[in-house]
Amino acid sequence: MGDLTKTSVHIDKLSLSYDQTTVIDALSLPIEEGKITVLAGPNGCGKSTLLRAIRRLHRPQAGRLLIDDIDIARIGHKALARQIGLLAQSPSAPEDMTVEDLVRLGRYPHQSMLQPWNALDGEAIARAMDGTGVSHLRHRRIGSLSGGQLQRVWIAMVLAQETGIVCLDEPVNHLDMAHQIECLKLVAHLNALYGRTIILVLHDLNLAARHADTLVFMKEGRMVARGAPGVLMNEETIADVFGISARVITDPVHQRPLCIPVY
């Protein structure tokens, strides 16, 4: 694994919109370096748009995004790609591309005329495929994979990028329970062992509570609450953010909050 320094993100009075519709409204949010931050909230509250803006794929209407106190607008394209990796929802690639070729794309930010492909790139790809359990699929065409297999390959591509900041938008959405667990264990491993700053969007509140160092509840483009899951996961806040009645108990295995909807 390449040497990765802990990297902080600060969102400063950020506003984002589509056409004339405001999606994020003057949001200020520090993302702690070397921690796992999970964004949660109802559909349409701006979580995915915020991740795209962090990777500079959505232009702000106002405000700034800072990486280690540097405005991302001042960072070159490849330099930014060496610092931030993003797995968006529903990515696409040619179906006749092999698994290994797709994962290799994660090394693009590290290539240049003066620094072509080398052994470190191959090692990064091997680690990413081994870590996501897709090494045995390396010669398969991605069009022949199941949804769960393909999702793990996309995650491997982002991991091969070896960035200090990793943004994952619903990475377990197409995975069965076993692979959801393995995927989030891998994310936790990257965070604990290499100090990567992880920003996750998760719809499953119990997965969010299990894996987050910091949980951020969003609603209608605003941050409603931010803090440790044990503080934020309470019945009143869940009712306010999601509009549902729920009971919150303590998970007897992990000692984290467990949300049980009442209907």
GROMACS .gro file of C-alpha atoms in nm:
model
  263
    1MET     CA    1   0.000   0.000   0.000
    2GLY     CA    2   0.135   0.342  -0.089
    3ASP     CA    3   0.210   0.588   0.187
    4LEU     CA    4  -0.112   0.770   0.269
    5THR     CA    5  -0.133   1.069   0.497
    6LYS     CA    6  -0.447   1.142   0.691
    7THR     CA    7  -0.653   1.396   0.501
    8SER     CA    8  -0.923   1.629   0.629
    9VAL     CA    9  -1.217   1.775   0.439
   10HIS     CA   10  -1.400   2.091   0.537
   11ILE     CA   11  -1.725   2.198   0.374
   12ASP     CA   12  -1.774   2.572   0.415
   13LYS     CA   13  -2.116   2.729   0.353
   14LEU     CA   14  -2.165   2.513   0.045
   15SER     CA   15  -2.469   2.553  -0.179
   16LEU     CA   16  -2.543   2.314  -0.467
   17SER     CA   17  -2.827   2.313  -0.716
   18TYR     CA   18  -2.966   2.147  -1.027
   19ASP     CA   19  -3.096   2.415  -1.265
   20GLN     CA   20  -3.293   2.641  -1.034
   21THR     CA   21  -3.355   2.383  -0.762
   22THR     CA   22  -3.137   2.409  -0.452
   23VAL     CA   23  -3.017   2.068  -0.331
   24ILE     CA   24  -2.767   2.173  -0.063
   25ASP     CA   25  -2.824   2.503   0.117
   26ALA     CA   26  -2.526   2.680   0.282
   27LEU     CA   27  -2.396   2.361   0.439
   28SER     CA   28  -2.096   2.375   0.671
   29LEU     CA   29  -1.955   2.041   0.779
   30PRO     CA   30  -1.612   1.928   0.895
   31ILE     CA   31  -1.514   1.574   0.794
   32GLU     CA   32  -1.270   1.437   1.048
   33GLU     CA   33  -0.944   1.310   0.909
   34GLY     CA   34  -0.876   0.941   0.948
   35LYS     CA   35  -1.235   0.868   1.054
   36ILE     CA   36  -1.543   0.705   0.900
   37THR     CA   37  -1.820   0.958   0.841
   38VAL     CA   38  -2.159   0.824   0.731
   39LEU     CA   39  -2.416   1.049   0.563
   40ALA     CA   40  -2.775   0.935   0.618
   41GLY     CA   41  -3.114   1.080   0.539
   42PRO     CA   42  -3.419   1.043   0.317
   43ASN     CA   43  -3.394   1.014  -0.062
   44GLY     CA   44  -3.338   1.350  -0.225
   45CYS     CA   45  -3.177   1.518   0.075
   46GLY     CA   46  -2.851   1.586  -0.112
   47LYS     CA   47  -2.619   1.308   0.010
   48SER     CA   48  -2.506   1.184  -0.332
   49THR     CA   49  -2.478   1.537  -0.473
   50LEU     CA   50  -2.253   1.629  -0.181
   51LEU     CA   51  -2.020   1.337  -0.253
   52ARG     CA   52  -2.000   1.442  -0.619
   53ALA     CA   53  -1.915   1.797  -0.513
   54ILE     CA   54  -1.638   1.673  -0.284
   55ARG     CA   55  -1.485   1.500  -0.589
   56ARG     CA   56  -1.542   1.824  -0.789
   57LEU     CA   57  -1.797   1.664  -1.020
   58HIS     CA   58  -2.066   1.917  -0.926
   59ARG     CA   59  -1.994   2.290  -0.935
   60PRO     CA   60  -2.096   2.483  -0.621
   61GLN     CA   61  -2.328   2.781  -0.647
   62ALA     CA   62  -2.161   2.923  -0.338
   63GLY     CA   63  -1.920   2.823  -0.066
   64ARG     CA   64  -1.601   2.619  -0.068
   65LEU     CA   65  -1.469   2.266  -0.027
   66LEU     CA   66  -1.130   2.244   0.139
   67ILE     CA   67  -0.882   1.956   0.157
   68ASP     CA   68  -0.624   2.017   0.425
   69ASP     CA   69  -0.721   2.387   0.410
   70ILE     CA   70  -0.669   2.408   0.031
   71ASP     CA   71  -0.968   2.494  -0.188
   72ILE     CA   72  -1.023   2.201  -0.427
   73ALA     CA   73  -1.084   2.454  -0.706
   74ARG     CA   74  -0.706   2.520  -0.695
   75ILE     CA   75  -0.603   2.154  -0.724
   76GLY     CA   76  -0.524   2.000  -1.064
   77HIS     CA   77  -0.739   1.721  -1.202
   78LYS     CA   78  -0.490   1.436  -1.157
   79ALA     CA   79  -0.364   1.569  -0.825
   80LEU     CA   80  -0.722   1.574  -0.695
   81ALA     CA   81  -0.776   1.218  -0.823
   82ARG     CA   82  -0.471   1.110  -0.623
   83GLN     CA   83  -0.633   1.250  -0.310
   84ILE     CA   84  -1.003   1.161  -0.349
   85GLY     CA   85  -1.156   0.839  -0.479
   86LEU     CA   86  -1.530   0.821  -0.549
   87LEU     CA   87  -1.760   0.529  -0.620
   88ALA     CA   88  -2.085   0.685  -0.735
   89GLN     CA   89  -2.420   0.511  -0.764
   90SER     CA   90  -2.472   0.302  -1.078
   91PRO     CA   91  -2.131   0.349  -1.247
   92SER     CA   92  -2.095   0.211  -1.599
   93ALA     CA   93  -1.823   0.068  -1.823
   94PRO     CA   94  -1.813  -0.132  -2.151
   95GLU     CA   95  -1.946  -0.482  -2.088
   96ASP     CA   96  -1.661  -0.646  -2.281
   97MET     CA   97  -1.399  -0.495  -2.047
   98THR     CA   98  -1.229  -0.748  -1.820
   99VAL     CA   99  -1.237  -0.721  -1.443
  100GLU     CA  100  -0.862  -0.658  -1.426
  101ASP     CA  101  -0.882  -0.385  -1.691
  102LEU     CA  102  -1.155  -0.208  -1.497
  103VAL     CA  103  -0.957  -0.220  -1.172
  104ARG     CA  104  -0.650  -0.092  -1.360
  105LEU     CA  105  -0.840   0.231  -1.432
  106GLY     CA  106  -0.794   0.317  -1.066
  107ARG     CA  107  -0.422   0.370  -1.135
  108TYR     CA  108  -0.483   0.638  -1.400
  109PRO     CA  109  -0.410   0.933  -1.164
  110HIS     CA  110  -0.067   0.786  -1.090
  111GLN     CA  111   0.040   0.760  -1.456
  112SER     CA  112   0.232   1.016  -1.659
  113MET     CA  113   0.485   1.040  -1.939
  114LEU     CA  114   0.760   1.043  -1.676
  115GLN     CA  115   0.600   0.778  -1.456
  116PRO     CA  116   0.454   0.497  -1.667
  117TRP     CA  117   0.312   0.169  -1.540
  118ASN     CA  118   0.540   0.002  -1.284
  119ALA     CA  119   0.547  -0.278  -1.026
  120LEU     CA  120   0.381  -0.059  -0.761
  121ASP     CA  121   0.075  -0.026  -0.985
  122GLY     CA  122   0.052  -0.404  -1.023
  123GLU     CA  123   0.085  -0.450  -0.648
  124ALA     CA  124  -0.190  -0.196  -0.580
  125ILE     CA  125  -0.425  -0.374  -0.822
  126ALA     CA  126  -0.350  -0.714  -0.669
  127ARG     CA  127  -0.418  -0.582  -0.317
  128ALA     CA  128  -0.745  -0.422  -0.426
  129MET     CA  129  -0.872  -0.737  -0.598
  130ASP     CA  130  -0.761  -0.964  -0.314
  131GLY     CA  131  -0.923  -0.737  -0.056
  132THR     CA  132  -1.257  -0.735  -0.236
  133GLY     CA  133  -1.248  -1.105  -0.323
  134VAL     CA  134  -1.250  -1.066  -0.701
  135SER     CA  135  -0.903  -1.195  -0.794
  136HIS     CA  136  -1.051  -1.517  -0.933
  137LEU     CA  137  -1.265  -1.307  -1.169
  138ARG     CA  138  -0.977  -1.109  -1.320
  139HIS     CA  139  -1.024  -1.244  -1.674
  140ARG     CA  140  -1.406  -1.234  -1.675
  141ARG     CA  141  -1.592  -0.977  -1.883
  142ILE     CA  142  -1.783  -0.740  -1.658
  143GLY     CA  143  -2.099  -0.798  -1.863
  144SER     CA  144  -2.099  -1.159  -1.739
  145LEU     CA  145  -2.093  -1.071  -1.369
  146SER     CA  146  -2.376  -1.066  -1.120
  147GLY     CA  147  -2.476  -0.735  -0.964
  148GLY     CA  148  -2.295  -0.819  -0.641
  149GLN     CA  149  -1.978  -0.930  -0.820
  150LEU     CA  150  -1.973  -0.616  -1.032
  151GLN     CA  151  -2.017  -0.392  -0.729
  152ARG     CA  152  -1.714  -0.551  -0.563
  153VAL     CA  153  -1.510  -0.493  -0.881
  154TRP     CA  154  -1.602  -0.124  -0.880
  155ILE     CA  155  -1.499  -0.101  -0.514
  156ALA     CA  156  -1.168  -0.268  -0.606
  157MET     CA  157  -1.111   0.000  -0.872
  158VAL     CA  158  -1.155   0.277  -0.615
  159LEU     CA  159  -0.927   0.099  -0.368
  160ALA     CA  160  -0.658   0.059  -0.636
  161GLN     CA  161  -0.658   0.437  -0.667
  162GLU     CA  162  -0.500   0.450  -0.318
  163THR     CA  163  -0.634   0.788  -0.213
  164GLY     CA  164  -0.631   0.939   0.133
  165ILE     CA  165  -1.004   1.015   0.101
  166VAL     CA  166  -1.249   0.748  -0.014
  167CYS     CA  167  -1.611   0.843  -0.094
  168LEU     CA  168  -1.854   0.553  -0.137
  169ASP     CA  169  -2.215   0.614  -0.237
  170GLU     CA  170  -2.426   0.318  -0.119
  171PRO     CA  171  -2.145   0.066  -0.180
  172VAL     CA  172  -2.344  -0.228  -0.042
  173ASN     CA  173  -2.664  -0.154  -0.232
  174HIS     CA  174  -2.646  -0.461  -0.462
  175LEU     CA  175  -2.474  -0.699  -0.222
  176ASP     CA  176  -2.617  -0.988  -0.024
  177MET     CA  177  -2.579  -0.987   0.353
  178ALA     CA  178  -2.249  -1.176   0.359
  179HIS     CA  179  -2.088  -0.945   0.105
  180GLN     CA  180  -2.231  -0.635   0.277
  181ILE     CA  181  -2.049  -0.744   0.590
  182GLU     CA  182  -1.725  -0.818   0.401
  183CYS     CA  183  -1.738  -0.487   0.214
  184LEU     CA  184  -1.786  -0.277   0.527
  185LYS     CA  185  -1.524  -0.479   0.714
  186LEU     CA  186  -1.284  -0.393   0.433
  187VAL     CA  187  -1.374  -0.023   0.460
  188ALA     CA  188  -1.313  -0.036   0.836
  189HIS     CA  189  -0.981  -0.214   0.775
  190LEU     CA  190  -0.864   0.057   0.533
  191ASN     CA  191  -0.956   0.320   0.786
  192ALA     CA  192  -0.797   0.150   1.087
  193LEU     CA  193  -0.477   0.026   0.923
  194TYR     CA  194  -0.401   0.306   0.675
  195GLY     CA  195  -0.582   0.602   0.826
  196ARG     CA  196  -0.793   0.670   0.519
  197THR     CA  197  -1.067   0.928   0.560
  198ILE     CA  198  -1.388   0.749   0.460
  199ILE     CA  199  -1.714   0.922   0.362
  200LEU     CA  200  -2.002   0.679   0.316
  201VAL     CA  201  -2.361   0.719   0.209
  202LEU     CA  202  -2.571   0.441   0.364
  203HIS     CA  203  -2.948   0.404   0.370
  204ASP     CA  204  -2.947   0.124   0.626
  205LEU     CA  205  -2.941   0.302   0.962
  206ASN     CA  206  -2.820  -0.005   1.148
  207LEU     CA  207  -2.522  -0.046   0.915
  208ALA     CA  208  -2.456   0.326   0.953
  209ALA     CA  209  -2.464   0.305   1.332
  210ARG     CA  210  -2.244  -0.004   1.331
  211HIS     CA  211  -1.963   0.144   1.121
  212ALA     CA  212  -1.967   0.522   1.165
  213ASP     CA  213  -1.730   0.716   1.386
  214THR     CA  214  -1.941   1.019   1.301
  215LEU     CA  215  -2.299   1.006   1.177
  216VAL     CA  216  -2.446   1.299   0.984
  217PHE     CA  217  -2.824   1.320   0.944
  218MET     CA  218  -2.938   1.529   0.647
  219LYS     CA  219  -3.282   1.648   0.546
  220GLU     CA  220  -3.387   1.881   0.261
  221GLY     CA  221  -3.032   1.990   0.188
  222ARG     CA  222  -2.945   2.072   0.546
  223MET     CA  223  -2.752   1.901   0.822
  224VAL     CA  224  -2.999   1.817   1.098
  225ALA     CA  225  -2.753   1.661   1.339
  226ARG     CA  226  -2.392   1.540   1.357
  227GLY     CA  227  -2.223   1.326   1.620
  228ALA     CA  228  -2.148   0.979   1.746
  229PRO     CA  229  -2.413   0.715   1.658
  230GLY     CA  230  -2.480   0.651   2.026
  231VAL     CA  231  -2.589   1.013   2.065
  232LEU     CA  232  -2.769   1.073   1.735
  233MET     CA  233  -2.958   0.746   1.702
  234ASN     CA  234  -3.259   0.823   1.914
  235GLU     CA  235  -3.631   0.790   1.850
  236GLU     CA  236  -3.700   1.164   1.834
  237THR     CA  237  -3.430   1.239   1.577
  238ILE     CA  238  -3.526   0.940   1.359
  239ALA     CA  239  -3.889   1.057   1.363
  240ASP     CA  240  -3.783   1.410   1.265
  241VAL     CA  241  -3.543   1.307   0.985
  242PHE     CA  242  -3.722   1.006   0.837
  243GLY     CA  243  -4.080   1.061   0.945
  244ILE     CA  244  -4.115   0.714   1.098
  245SER     CA  245  -4.182   0.574   1.440
  246ALA     CA  246  -3.903   0.353   1.570
  247ARG     CA  247  -3.760   0.202   1.881
  248VAL     CA  248  -3.385   0.226   1.943
  249ILE     CA  249  -3.218  -0.041   2.152
  250THR     CA  250  -2.857  -0.141   2.211
  251ASP     CA  251  -2.716  -0.407   1.983
  252PRO     CA  252  -2.615  -0.686   2.226
  253VAL     CA  253  -2.319  -0.792   2.008
  254HIS     CA  254  -2.153  -0.463   1.907
  255GLN     CA  255  -2.301  -0.231   2.171
  256ARG     CA  256  -2.415   0.011   1.902
  257PRO     CA  257  -2.765   0.159   1.855
  258LEU     CA  258  -3.014  -0.065   1.672
  259CYS     CA  259  -3.318   0.093   1.505
  260ILE     CA  260  -3.640  -0.110   1.492
  261PRO     CA  261  -3.919   0.055   1.287
  262VAL     CA  262  -4.267   0.035   1.437
  263TYR     CA  263  -4.549  -0.017   1.186
   0.00000   0.00000   0.00000
